[in-house]
Coordinates of C-alpha atoms in Angstrom, one line a residue:
Chain S
M1 CA 1.6 -111.9 2.9
S2 CA 1.5 -115.5 3.6
E3 CA -0.6 -116.9 6.7
N4 CA 2.5 -118.1 8.5
R5 CA 3.9 -114.8 8.2
S6 CA 0.9 -112.7 9.4
L7 CA 0.9 -115.2 12.4
L8 CA 4.3 -114.7 13.0
C9 CA 4.1 -110.8 13.0
D10 CA 1.4 -110.8 15.3
T11 CA 3.3 -113.1 17.7
A12 CA 6.4 -111.0 17.4
T13 CA 4.3 -107.4 18.0
T14 CA 2.5 -109.1 21.3
L15 CA 5.8 -110.3 22.6
L16 CA 8.3 -107.1 21.6
R17 CA 5.9 -104.8 23.2
D18 CA 5.7 -106.4 26.4
A19 CA 9.1 -108.8 26.7
T20 CA 11.7 -107.3 29.3
D21 CA 14.1 -110.2 28.6
I22 CA 15.6 -111.9 25.9
H23 CA 14.7 -115.7 27.3
A24 CA 11.0 -115.0 26.7
L25 CA 11.7 -114.6 23.0
E26 CA 14.0 -117.5 23.3
E27 CA 11.1 -119.7 24.4
A28 CA 8.8 -118.5 21.7
G29 CA 11.3 -120.1 19.6
F30 CA 12.9 -116.9 17.7
A31 CA 16.5 -118.3 18.1
T32 CA 15.3 -120.9 15.5
L33 CA 13.3 -118.8 13.1
L34 CA 15.9 -119.8 10.2
V35 CA 16.2 -123.7 11.2
G36 CA 14.4 -125.9 9.2
E37 CA 11.2 -127.3 10.2
A38 CA 12.6 -130.9 10.0
D39 CA 15.7 -130.0 12.4
G40 CA 12.7 -128.6 14.9
G41 CA 12.9 -125.0 13.7
F42 CA 10.3 -122.7 12.5
G43 CA 11.4 -123.2 9.0
G44 CA 11.2 -119.4 8.2
D45 CA 12.7 -117.4 5.6
W46 CA 14.7 -114.1 5.4
G47 CA 11.5 -112.3 4.6
D48 CA 10.5 -113.7 7.8
V49 CA 13.5 -112.3 9.6
F50 CA 13.0 -108.8 8.0
A51 CA 9.4 -109.0 9.1
V52 CA 10.3 -109.8 12.6
L53 CA 13.2 -107.3 12.7
R54 CA 10.9 -104.7 11.5
I55 CA 8.5 -105.1 13.8
A56 CA 11.3 -104.7 16.8
G57 CA 12.3 -101.5 15.1
Y58 CA 9.0 -100.1 15.1
E59 CA 8.4 -101.3 18.8
G60 CA 11.4 -99.8 19.9
F61 CA 12.5 -103.2 21.3
D62 CA 15.9 -102.5 23.2
L63 CA 17.4 -106.3 23.7
D64 CA 19.5 -107.8 20.8
I65 CA 16.7 -109.8 19.0
A66 CA 19.0 -109.6 15.6
G67 CA 21.7 -111.4 17.7
L68 CA 19.2 -114.3 18.7
I69 CA 18.1 -114.9 15.2
L70 CA 21.2 -114.3 13.2
D71 CA 24.0 -115.5 15.6
P72 CA 23.5 -119.1 14.8
V73 CA 23.2 -118.5 11.0
P74 CA 26.1 -119.1 9.1
G75 CA 27.6 -116.7 6.6
D76 CA 29.1 -113.2 6.5
S77 CA 28.5 -111.5 9.8
L78 CA 29.1 -107.9 8.4
E79 CA 26.4 -108.5 5.9
Q80 CA 23.9 -109.9 8.3
G81 CA 24.5 -107.4 10.9
A82 CA 23.9 -104.8 7.9
F83 CA 20.7 -106.5 7.0
A84 CA 19.5 -106.4 10.7
K85 CA 20.2 -102.7 10.9
V86 CA 18.4 -102.1 7.7
S87 CA 15.1 -104.1 8.9
L88 CA 15.1 -102.4 12.2
A89 CA 15.6 -98.9 10.4
A90 CA 12.3 -99.9 8.3
G91 CA 10.4 -100.4 11.4
A92 CA 11.7 -97.3 13.4
L93 CA 11.4 -95.0 10.0
D94 CA 7.7 -96.1 9.9
R95 CA 7.3 -95.5 13.5
I96 CA 8.6 -92.0 13.4
L97 CA 6.8 -91.3 10.4
E98 CA 3.3 -92.3 12.2
M99 CA 4.3 -90.2 15.3
S100 CA 4.9 -87.3 13.1
I101 CA 1.7 -87.7 11.4
D102 CA -0.2 -87.9 14.7
Y103 CA 1.7 -84.6 16.0
V104 CA 1.0 -82.5 13.2
N105 CA -2.7 -83.7 13.0
T106 CA -3.1 -82.9 16.5
R107 CA -0.8 -79.8 17.2
E108 CA -2.4 -76.5 16.3
Q109 CA -0.6 -73.1 15.6
F110 CA -2.1 -70.3 13.7
G111 CA -5.5 -71.5 14.3
R112 CA -5.4 -74.8 12.6
P113 CA -3.7 -78.2 12.8
L114 CA -0.2 -78.3 11.4
A115 CA -1.0 -80.8 8.8
K116 CA -3.2 -78.2 7.2
F117 CA -0.3 -76.5 6.2
Q118 CA 1.3 -77.5 2.6
A119 CA 4.9 -76.8 3.8
V120 CA 4.3 -79.3 6.7
Q121 CA 2.5 -81.9 4.3
Q122 CA 5.3 -81.7 1.7
S123 CA 8.1 -82.4 4.4
L124 CA 6.2 -85.6 5.7
A125 CA 5.5 -86.7 2.2
I126 CA 9.5 -86.8 2.1
L127 CA 9.7 -88.5 5.2
A128 CA 7.2 -91.1 3.9
V129 CA 9.0 -91.6 0.6
E130 CA 12.4 -92.4 2.4
A131 CA 10.6 -94.8 4.7
A132 CA 9.1 -96.4 1.7
A133 CA 12.6 -96.7 -0.1
V134 CA 14.2 -98.4 3.2
N135 CA 11.3 -100.8 3.6
S136 CA 11.5 -101.9 -0.3
A137 CA 15.4 -102.2 0.1
G138 CA 14.9 -104.5 3.2
A139 CA 12.4 -106.6 1.9
G140 CA 14.6 -106.8 -1.4
A141 CA 17.8 -107.9 0.5
A142 CA 15.7 -110.5 2.3
L143 CA 14.8 -112.2 -1.0
A144 CA 18.7 -112.1 -2.0
F145 CA 19.8 -113.7 1.2
D146 CA 17.1 -116.3 0.5
H147 CA 18.8 -117.1 -2.9
G148 CA 22.1 -117.3 -1.0
D149 CA 24.2 -114.6 -2.3
A150 CA 23.3 -110.7 -1.0
A151 CA 26.6 -109.0 -1.4
F152 CA 25.2 -106.4 -3.8
E153 CA 21.7 -106.3 -2.4
I154 CA 23.1 -105.6 1.0
A155 CA 25.4 -103.0 0.1
A156 CA 22.7 -101.1 -1.7
A157 CA 20.0 -101.5 1.1
K158 CA 22.4 -100.3 3.9
M159 CA 23.5 -97.3 1.8
R160 CA 20.1 -96.3 0.9
T161 CA 19.2 -96.9 4.8
N162 CA 21.8 -94.6 5.9
Q163 CA 20.5 -92.2 3.4
A164 CA 17.1 -92.2 4.4
I165 CA 18.0 -92.3 8.2
G166 CA 19.8 -88.8 7.7
I167 CA 16.8 -87.2 5.8
G168 CA 14.0 -88.8 7.8
T169 CA 15.1 -88.2 11.4
A170 CA 15.8 -84.4 10.6
I171 CA 12.2 -84.3 9.0
A172 CA 10.7 -86.1 12.2
H173 CA 12.3 -83.6 14.6
Q174 CA 11.5 -80.5 12.4
A175 CA 7.8 -81.6 12.2
H176 CA 7.8 -82.0 16.1
G177 CA 9.5 -78.9 16.9
A178 CA 11.0 -78.2 20.6
I179 CA 8.8 -81.4 22.6
G180 CA 10.6 -83.8 20.3
F181 CA 13.9 -82.7 21.6
T182 CA 13.1 -83.5 25.4
Q183 CA 14.0 -86.1 27.3
E184 CA 10.4 -86.8 28.1
Y185 CA 8.9 -87.2 24.5
P186 CA 9.2 -90.8 23.0
L187 CA 10.9 -89.6 19.7
H188 CA 14.3 -89.5 20.7
P189 CA 14.5 -93.4 21.3
F190 CA 13.8 -94.2 17.8
T191 CA 16.0 -90.9 16.1
R192 CA 19.2 -91.7 18.3
R193 CA 18.8 -95.4 17.7
L194 CA 18.4 -94.7 13.9
N195 CA 21.7 -92.3 13.6
Q196 CA 23.7 -94.9 15.7
W197 CA 22.6 -97.8 13.2
R198 CA 23.8 -95.3 10.4
M199 CA 27.3 -96.0 11.4
E200 CA 27.2 -99.4 12.4
F201 CA 28.1 -102.4 10.0
G202 CA 29.0 -100.2 7.5
N203 CA 28.8 -96.5 7.0
D204 CA 28.4 -94.7 3.5
R205 CA 32.2 -94.5 2.9
Y206 CA 32.7 -98.4 3.6
W207 CA 29.8 -99.5 1.5
S208 CA 30.1 -97.0 -1.3
E209 CA 33.6 -97.7 -1.7
K210 CA 32.9 -101.3 -2.0
L211 CA 29.8 -101.3 -4.2
G212 CA 31.5 -98.7 -6.5
A213 CA 34.6 -100.9 -7.1
A214 CA 32.7 -104.1 -7.4
V215 CA 30.2 -102.3 -10.1
V216 CA 33.2 -100.7 -12.1
D217 CA 34.7 -104.4 -12.2
L218 CA 31.7 -105.5 -13.8
G219 CA 32.2 -103.0 -16.6
A220 CA 29.7 -100.4 -18.2
D221 CA 27.3 -103.1 -19.5
G222 CA 27.9 -105.4 -16.4
L223 CA 25.9 -103.4 -14.0
W224 CA 22.7 -104.0 -15.9
D225 CA 23.3 -107.8 -16.6
E226 CA 23.9 -108.0 -12.8
I227 CA 21.2 -106.5 -11.5
T228 CA 18.7 -108.4 -13.7
R229 CA 20.6 -111.6 -13.2
R230 CA 20.4 -111.3 -9.6
S231 CA 16.5 -110.3 -9.3
D232 CA 15.5 -112.9 -12.1
R233 CA 16.8 -115.7 -9.4
N234 CA 13.2 -115.1 -8.4
T235 CA 11.6 -117.0 -11.0
G236 CA 8.0 -117.9 -9.4
Chain A
M1 CA 1.8 -98.1 9.8
Q2 CA 3.7 -99.4 6.7
S3 CA 4.9 -96.7 4.4
F4 CA 5.0 -99.3 1.5
A5 CA 3.7 -102.7 1.4
I6 CA 5.6 -104.8 -0.6
H7 CA 4.2 -107.1 -3.3
P8 CA 6.8 -109.9 -4.8
F9 CA 7.8 -109.4 -8.3
E10 CA 7.5 -113.1 -9.4
T11 CA 10.0 -113.3 -12.4
P12 CA 7.9 -115.0 -15.0
D13 CA 9.6 -118.1 -16.7
T14 CA 10.1 -116.4 -20.1
A15 CA 12.2 -113.4 -18.6
A16 CA 15.5 -115.0 -19.9
D17 CA 14.1 -115.5 -23.6
L18 CA 12.5 -111.9 -23.5
R19 CA 15.9 -110.1 -22.2
A20 CA 17.6 -111.9 -25.0
Q21 CA 15.3 -110.8 -27.6
V22 CA 15.4 -107.6 -26.5
R23 CA 19.3 -107.3 -26.2
R24 CA 19.5 -108.8 -29.8
I25 CA 17.1 -106.2 -31.3
V26 CA 19.3 -103.4 -29.7
S27 CA 22.7 -105.1 -30.7
E28 CA 21.2 -105.0 -34.4
C29 CA 19.7 -101.3 -33.9
E30 CA 22.2 -99.3 -31.5
A31 CA 25.1 -98.4 -34.2
D32 CA 22.5 -95.5 -35.2
W33 CA 21.6 -94.4 -31.9
D34 CA 23.6 -91.0 -30.7
A35 CA 24.7 -91.0 -27.0
T36 CA 22.6 -88.3 -26.2
D37 CA 19.5 -89.8 -27.8
R38 CA 20.1 -92.8 -25.5
A39 CA 19.9 -90.5 -22.4
N40 CA 16.5 -89.5 -23.1
S41 CA 15.2 -92.6 -24.8
W42 CA 11.6 -92.4 -24.0
S43 CA 11.4 -88.8 -25.5
V44 CA 13.1 -90.1 -28.9
A45 CA 10.8 -90.9 -31.6
D46 CA 12.1 -93.5 -34.1
P47 CA 9.0 -94.8 -36.0
A48 CA 11.0 -97.6 -37.8
F49 CA 12.4 -98.8 -34.5
S50 CA 8.9 -98.7 -33.0
A51 CA 7.7 -100.8 -36.1
R52 CA 10.3 -103.4 -35.6
L53 CA 9.2 -103.9 -32.0
G54 CA 5.6 -104.3 -33.3
D55 CA 6.9 -107.1 -35.7
E56 CA 8.6 -108.6 -32.9
G57 CA 5.3 -108.7 -30.7
L58 CA 6.8 -106.2 -28.1
V59 CA 4.1 -103.5 -28.3
G60 CA 0.5 -103.9 -26.9
M61 CA 2.0 -107.1 -25.3
I62 CA -0.7 -107.3 -22.9
W63 CA -3.6 -106.5 -25.0
P64 CA -6.0 -109.2 -26.4
K65 CA -4.9 -110.9 -29.6
R66 CA -8.1 -110.0 -31.5
Y67 CA -6.9 -106.7 -31.4
G68 CA -3.4 -107.3 -32.4
G69 CA -2.1 -108.0 -28.8
H70 CA -0.2 -110.9 -27.7
E71 CA -2.0 -111.6 -24.4
R72 CA 1.3 -111.6 -22.4
D73 CA 1.8 -111.2 -18.3
P74 CA 2.0 -107.5 -17.3
L75 CA 5.4 -108.8 -15.6
E76 CA 6.5 -110.0 -19.0
R77 CA 6.0 -106.5 -20.6
N78 CA 7.8 -104.7 -17.7
I79 CA 10.9 -106.9 -18.3
V80 CA 10.6 -105.8 -21.9
L81 CA 10.4 -101.8 -21.0
E82 CA 13.5 -102.1 -18.5
E83 CA 15.4 -103.6 -20.9
L84 CA 14.5 -101.1 -23.5
L85 CA 15.3 -98.0 -21.3
A86 CA 18.3 -99.5 -20.0
A87 CA 19.4 -99.6 -23.4
G88 CA 18.7 -96.4 -24.3
A89 CA 16.5 -97.5 -27.1
P90 CA 14.4 -94.7 -28.8
V91 CA 10.7 -95.7 -27.7
G92 CA 9.3 -92.4 -28.0
A93 CA 7.1 -93.0 -30.8
H94 CA 4.9 -95.7 -29.6
W95 CA 5.3 -95.0 -25.7
I96 CA 2.1 -93.3 -25.1
A97 CA -0.2 -95.5 -27.1
D98 CA 1.4 -98.7 -25.4
R99 CA 1.3 -97.2 -21.8
Q100 CA -1.8 -95.2 -21.6
T101 CA -4.2 -94.9 -24.7
G102 CA -4.4 -98.5 -25.3
P103 CA -5.0 -99.6 -21.8
L104 CA -7.6 -96.8 -21.5
L105 CA -9.3 -98.1 -24.8
L106 CA -9.6 -101.6 -23.5
R107 CA -11.0 -100.4 -20.2
Y108 CA -13.5 -97.7 -21.6
G109 CA -13.3 -97.8 -25.0
T110 CA -15.9 -99.0 -27.6
E111 CA -15.7 -102.2 -29.9
E112 CA -15.6 -99.7 -32.7
Q113 CA -12.8 -97.7 -31.3
R114 CA -10.7 -100.8 -30.2
E115 CA -10.7 -102.4 -33.4
K116 CA -9.9 -99.0 -35.4
Y117 CA -7.0 -98.1 -33.2
L118 CA -5.5 -101.0 -31.4
P119 CA -4.1 -103.2 -34.2
G120 CA -2.2 -100.2 -35.6
M121 CA -0.9 -99.3 -32.2
A122 CA 0.3 -103.0 -31.3
A123 CA 2.2 -102.9 -34.7
G124 CA 4.0 -100.0 -33.5
R125 CA 2.7 -98.0 -36.3
A126 CA -0.1 -95.9 -35.1
Y127 CA 0.7 -93.4 -32.4
A128 CA -1.2 -91.1 -30.0
C129 CA -0.8 -88.0 -27.9
I130 CA -2.8 -87.0 -24.8
G131 CA -4.5 -83.5 -24.6
L132 CA -4.6 -82.5 -21.0
S133 CA -2.9 -79.3 -20.0
E134 CA -4.1 -76.0 -21.5
P135 CA -2.7 -72.5 -20.8
G136 CA -4.9 -72.0 -17.8
A137 CA -4.9 -75.6 -16.5
G138 CA -1.5 -77.1 -15.7
S139 CA -1.3 -78.8 -12.3
D140 CA -4.8 -77.4 -11.4
L141 CA -5.9 -79.9 -14.3
A142 CA -10.0 -79.4 -13.3
G143 CA -9.1 -75.7 -14.9
V144 CA -9.7 -77.3 -18.5
K145 CA -11.7 -74.9 -20.7
T146 CA -11.5 -76.6 -24.3
T147 CA -15.5 -77.3 -25.0
A148 CA -17.0 -79.9 -27.1
R149 CA -20.4 -78.9 -28.2
K150 CA -22.9 -82.0 -28.9
T151 CA -24.9 -81.6 -32.3
D152 CA -27.1 -84.1 -34.0
S153 CA -24.3 -85.5 -35.8
G154 CA -21.4 -85.2 -33.3
W155 CA -19.3 -83.0 -31.4
I156 CA -17.9 -79.5 -32.3
I157 CA -14.6 -78.8 -30.3
N158 CA -12.8 -75.6 -30.0
G159 CA -10.2 -74.8 -27.5
Q160 CA -6.4 -75.2 -27.2
K161 CA -3.9 -77.8 -25.4
V162 CA -0.5 -77.2 -24.6
W163 CA 2.7 -79.4 -23.5
T164 CA 1.2 -81.9 -25.6
T165 CA 4.2 -84.4 -26.3
G166 CA 4.6 -86.2 -29.6
A167 CA 1.2 -84.3 -31.3
H168 CA 3.7 -83.7 -34.0
I169 CA 4.0 -87.5 -34.9
A170 CA 0.6 -88.7 -33.3
H171 CA -2.0 -90.1 -35.5
A172 CA -4.8 -90.0 -32.6
I173 CA -5.0 -87.8 -30.0
L174 CA -7.1 -88.2 -26.7
A175 CA -8.5 -85.0 -25.3
L176 CA -9.9 -84.0 -22.0
V177 CA -12.7 -81.6 -22.8
R178 CA -15.7 -80.1 -21.3
T179 CA -18.8 -81.5 -22.5
E180 CA -21.4 -80.0 -20.2
P181 CA -21.9 -76.3 -20.8
E182 CA -21.3 -73.8 -17.9
S183 CA -19.8 -77.2 -15.9
E184 CA -17.1 -76.5 -13.3
R185 CA -14.2 -78.1 -12.3
Q186 CA -14.0 -81.9 -12.2
A187 CA -17.5 -82.1 -13.3
G188 CA -18.8 -82.0 -17.1
L189 CA -15.6 -83.2 -18.7
S190 CA -15.2 -86.0 -20.9
Q191 CA -12.6 -87.9 -23.1
L192 CA -12.8 -87.7 -26.9
L193 CA -10.4 -89.7 -29.1
F194 CA -10.1 -88.4 -33.0
D195 CA -7.6 -88.3 -35.6
M196 CA -4.9 -85.6 -35.9
D197 CA -5.7 -85.0 -39.4
T198 CA -9.3 -84.0 -38.7
P199 CA -9.8 -80.7 -40.2
G200 CA -9.5 -77.7 -37.5
V201 CA -6.7 -79.5 -35.8
M202 CA -3.5 -77.5 -35.8
V203 CA -0.4 -78.5 -33.9
R204 CA 2.6 -75.7 -33.4
P205 CA 6.1 -76.6 -32.1
I206 CA 7.3 -75.7 -28.8
I207 CA 11.0 -75.9 -28.8
N208 CA 12.7 -76.8 -25.2
L209 CA 15.6 -75.2 -23.5
A210 CA 17.9 -77.6 -25.0
G211 CA 16.8 -77.1 -28.4
Q212 CA 14.7 -80.4 -28.8
H213 CA 11.1 -80.7 -29.8
D214 CA 9.1 -83.1 -27.7
F215 CA 6.3 -81.2 -26.8
N216 CA 3.5 -78.6 -28.9
E217 CA 0.7 -76.5 -28.9
V218 CA -2.4 -78.4 -30.2
F219 CA -5.5 -75.9 -31.4
F220 CA -8.9 -77.0 -32.2
E221 CA -11.2 -74.5 -34.3
D222 CA -14.4 -75.9 -35.0
V223 CA -13.4 -79.6 -35.1
E224 CA -16.1 -81.9 -36.2
V225 CA -15.8 -85.3 -34.7
P226 CA -18.8 -88.2 -34.5
H227 CA -20.5 -88.9 -31.5
D228 CA -18.8 -92.3 -31.0
A229 CA -15.5 -90.1 -30.7
L230 CA -16.6 -90.3 -26.9
V231 CA -14.5 -92.8 -24.7
G232 CA -16.1 -94.1 -21.7
E233 CA -18.9 -92.2 -20.1
E234 CA -20.1 -88.9 -20.7
G235 CA -19.2 -86.5 -17.7
N236 CA -16.7 -89.3 -16.6
G237 CA -13.5 -87.7 -17.7
W238 CA -12.0 -86.5 -14.9
R239 CA -12.1 -90.3 -13.1
Q240 CA -10.8 -91.9 -16.4
V241 CA -8.1 -89.3 -16.7
T242 CA -7.0 -89.8 -13.1
A243 CA -6.9 -93.5 -13.2
E244 CA -4.8 -93.0 -16.5
L245 CA -2.4 -91.2 -14.6
A246 CA -1.4 -94.1 -12.3
L247 CA -0.2 -96.0 -15.2
E248 CA 2.2 -93.3 -16.1
R249 CA 3.8 -92.9 -12.9
S250 CA 5.4 -96.3 -11.4
G251 CA 6.8 -97.6 -14.5
P252 CA 10.8 -98.2 -15.2
E253 CA 10.8 -95.1 -17.1
R254 CA 10.9 -93.2 -13.7
Y255 CA 14.2 -94.2 -12.9
L256 CA 16.1 -95.7 -16.2
S257 CA 15.4 -92.4 -18.4
S258 CA 18.8 -91.4 -18.2
Y259 CA 20.8 -94.6 -17.4
A260 CA 23.0 -94.1 -20.2
L261 CA 24.8 -91.3 -18.3
L262 CA 25.7 -93.5 -15.4
R263 CA 26.9 -96.2 -18.2
Y264 CA 29.3 -93.8 -19.7
L265 CA 30.4 -92.6 -16.3
I266 CA 31.4 -96.2 -15.7
A267 CA 33.0 -96.9 -19.0
E268 CA 34.9 -93.6 -19.2
Q269 CA 36.0 -92.5 -15.3
G270 CA 35.4 -95.7 -13.4
S271 CA 38.9 -96.4 -13.1
D272 CA 39.0 -93.3 -11.2
K273 CA 38.9 -94.4 -7.3
A274 CA 37.7 -90.8 -6.4
I275 CA 34.7 -91.6 -8.3
Q276 CA 33.8 -95.1 -7.4
P277 CA 32.0 -94.4 -4.2
L278 CA 29.8 -92.0 -6.3
I279 CA 29.2 -94.9 -8.7
G280 CA 28.4 -97.4 -5.6
K281 CA 25.9 -94.8 -4.2
L282 CA 23.9 -94.3 -7.6
A283 CA 23.9 -98.0 -8.1
A284 CA 22.3 -98.4 -4.7
E285 CA 19.7 -95.9 -5.4
L286 CA 19.0 -97.4 -8.8
W287 CA 18.7 -100.7 -7.2
T288 CA 16.3 -99.5 -4.3
L289 CA 14.2 -97.6 -7.1
R290 CA 13.9 -100.8 -9.2
Q291 CA 12.5 -102.6 -6.3
M292 CA 10.0 -100.3 -5.4
S293 CA 8.8 -100.0 -9.3
M294 CA 8.7 -103.8 -9.5
S295 CA 6.9 -104.0 -6.3
T296 CA 4.3 -101.5 -7.8
A297 CA 4.0 -103.2 -11.2
A298 CA 3.2 -106.3 -9.3
K299 CA 0.4 -104.7 -7.6
L300 CA -0.9 -103.4 -10.6
A301 CA -0.7 -106.8 -12.3
Q302 CA -2.8 -108.1 -9.2
G303 CA -5.8 -105.7 -10.5
E304 CA -5.2 -103.6 -7.5
D305 CA -4.7 -99.7 -7.7
P306 CA -1.3 -98.6 -6.7
A307 CA -1.7 -94.9 -6.9
G308 CA 0.0 -94.0 -3.9
E309 CA 2.9 -96.2 -4.7
A310 CA 3.2 -95.1 -8.3
A311 CA 3.5 -91.1 -6.8
I312 CA 6.1 -92.6 -4.1
V313 CA 7.9 -94.2 -7.0
K314 CA 7.9 -90.8 -9.4
D315 CA 8.9 -88.7 -6.6
L316 CA 11.9 -90.9 -5.7
G317 CA 12.6 -91.6 -9.3
N318 CA 12.6 -87.9 -10.5
S319 CA 14.9 -86.7 -7.6
Y320 CA 17.3 -89.6 -8.3
E321 CA 17.2 -88.8 -11.9
Q322 CA 17.8 -85.0 -11.1
Q323 CA 20.6 -85.8 -8.7
V324 CA 22.4 -87.8 -11.1
P325 CA 24.3 -85.3 -13.3
L326 CA 24.6 -82.8 -10.5
A327 CA 26.4 -85.3 -8.4
I328 CA 28.4 -86.4 -11.6
Q329 CA 29.5 -82.8 -12.4
A330 CA 30.7 -82.5 -8.9
V331 CA 33.0 -85.3 -8.5
L332 CA 35.0 -85.3 -12.3
D333 CA 38.4 -84.6 -12.0
A334 CA 38.8 -80.3 -12.6
D335 CA 40.7 -81.2 -15.9
F336 CA 37.6 -83.2 -17.3
D337 CA 36.9 -81.5 -20.7
M338 CA 33.3 -80.9 -20.9
H339 CA 34.0 -80.0 -24.9
D340 CA 35.9 -83.2 -25.8
G341 CA 33.0 -84.7 -27.5
S342 CA 33.1 -87.7 -25.6
D343 CA 29.6 -89.7 -24.6
L344 CA 29.9 -89.0 -21.0
A345 CA 30.7 -85.0 -21.8
R346 CA 27.6 -84.8 -24.2
T347 CA 25.2 -86.6 -22.2
L348 CA 26.0 -84.7 -19.0
T349 CA 25.8 -81.4 -20.9
L350 CA 22.4 -82.7 -22.1
L351 CA 21.0 -83.7 -18.8
L352 CA 22.3 -80.9 -16.8
Q353 CA 19.7 -78.9 -18.9
T354 CA 16.9 -81.3 -19.2
A355 CA 16.9 -82.5 -15.7
P356 CA 14.4 -80.1 -14.4
S357 CA 11.6 -81.4 -16.6
F358 CA 11.7 -84.5 -14.9
S359 CA 9.9 -83.5 -11.8
L360 CA 7.2 -81.8 -14.0
R361 CA 6.2 -84.2 -16.7
G362 CA 3.5 -86.3 -15.6
G363 CA 2.5 -84.4 -12.4
T364 CA 4.7 -82.1 -10.7
R365 CA 6.6 -83.0 -7.5
E366 CA 4.3 -80.7 -5.4
I367 CA 1.4 -82.4 -6.5
L368 CA 2.8 -85.7 -6.3
R369 CA 3.9 -85.1 -2.6
G370 CA 0.2 -83.8 -2.0
I371 CA -1.0 -87.2 -3.2
I372 CA 1.2 -89.0 -0.8
A373 CA 0.5 -86.6 1.9
R374 CA -3.4 -87.1 1.4
G375 CA -2.5 -91.0 1.5
L376 CA -0.8 -90.5 4.9
G377 CA -4.0 -88.8 6.4
L378 CA -2.7 -85.4 6.1
R379 CA -4.6 -82.3 4.3

């Protein structure tokens, strides 16, 4: 991670943990995250947007920071909205993974921590793998936005995120048992949001029909050509 | 916490040239490739094709020139691998030598071992197999019982390996053996490298459920090899082997080994609107896996150990590749004829049978998830 990105993440973590109104974030400059330095902005890239929104998802931040950052940015608002949900979900999935790990390491049944049971270990490994997929997909989509056209990547990333949310939230709840189903316990603010994001800015049907038709248009050899052509834009 | 730290894959400037080179070779050779072979590509051995890749400088790409290598960037090699796999090229003959045995010799081998084996491997003409599993040591590899007894003139090896991929075409075997008598579990193990035509080495084929011959039993009966068959340090075999397994787990072969099936689905059934959503979903997963594999390759190229990421990529890639044939089977039109000889029908028939092996070879799903869980601080 670049030094600028690290500083940005530190600032975002502090602010998003404590801020109760969006103006504090506006004052801190998040509204101009993607505006060039020459124009008085932060001069960030889409990787920075991913990093900040990921932290918002991780912290369970409830205000519309995605809108604050992205509303002034020209482009397809559905794609941008989907990107925001992917980024938030990447953080939220990592958070429920962390909560699940802490819980099974602490909670004892049959005379030992739940974490000692292979069935529990294997189940949390699946949650970790799903969270990893969303984090990778979000970072990949951010790179594509930096190159201008992210139509393919955002379709893929949002679909993969929707899949991970379905699998991941179920595992987190299963690991927590009944306590995770209470209003008091802080798991549901993350899992309920995640399940809501799954439907917003394109559910599976929307993106799979769209991407499927686009892939078929490319032809049998075209899919691989397209995937490699697009990622080769990242020439160092 | 962060479940997966991203390492950006900065595409080398030579990417376009390398892709063009591989695509040219493929277009010149692919007339001979059967559809079912293309859906199984790194298991299909074609020595002539491996030699061609060797002549083109595409084997041993990142090894030093003095051993026949080409001193290319690891990310350049990654591009060549994914192009070959996406095309379903028969890369099985040289695959293990290029991926594992060569790099292991560069890390632990003696000068003599490197000079003896690496040039042939880089030429795509010398092949290796890896003797790990035994009848009593599968997922629990520390149960290895094959022994190598040290004598004045060398080692005498006795025992048996099983599930040894490519032993029937390999020129050399890198075997994990017990060199310290009475030692237990991970201690006292060493790696020995020797030629398959050494007296006392016997290979017996094992035919898989689809009628294919990929793996074998390998028997050692008083096999005498010199002292310098030892690779690395005596007694350090366990550590050397585990380092090697990370190289095996995160490459593009973990999500592209049956890519041909998706290609044939698009070609033959893509116009069916009912199938397009599945094509979209499979493309999305493929794209995501590629992001993860490339990030892991970038981490490896920076000299870091991506053992955790590699386990994640392999677990997810295996699950994806197992799900593809089942998902396709589920959405095909009821009139689809599985016996019409089409490329799609034939590759689907094959993969429905062979897919279970994907989460067995190179570390079972349960072992991988155990590794992931340990990385999470469980266990």
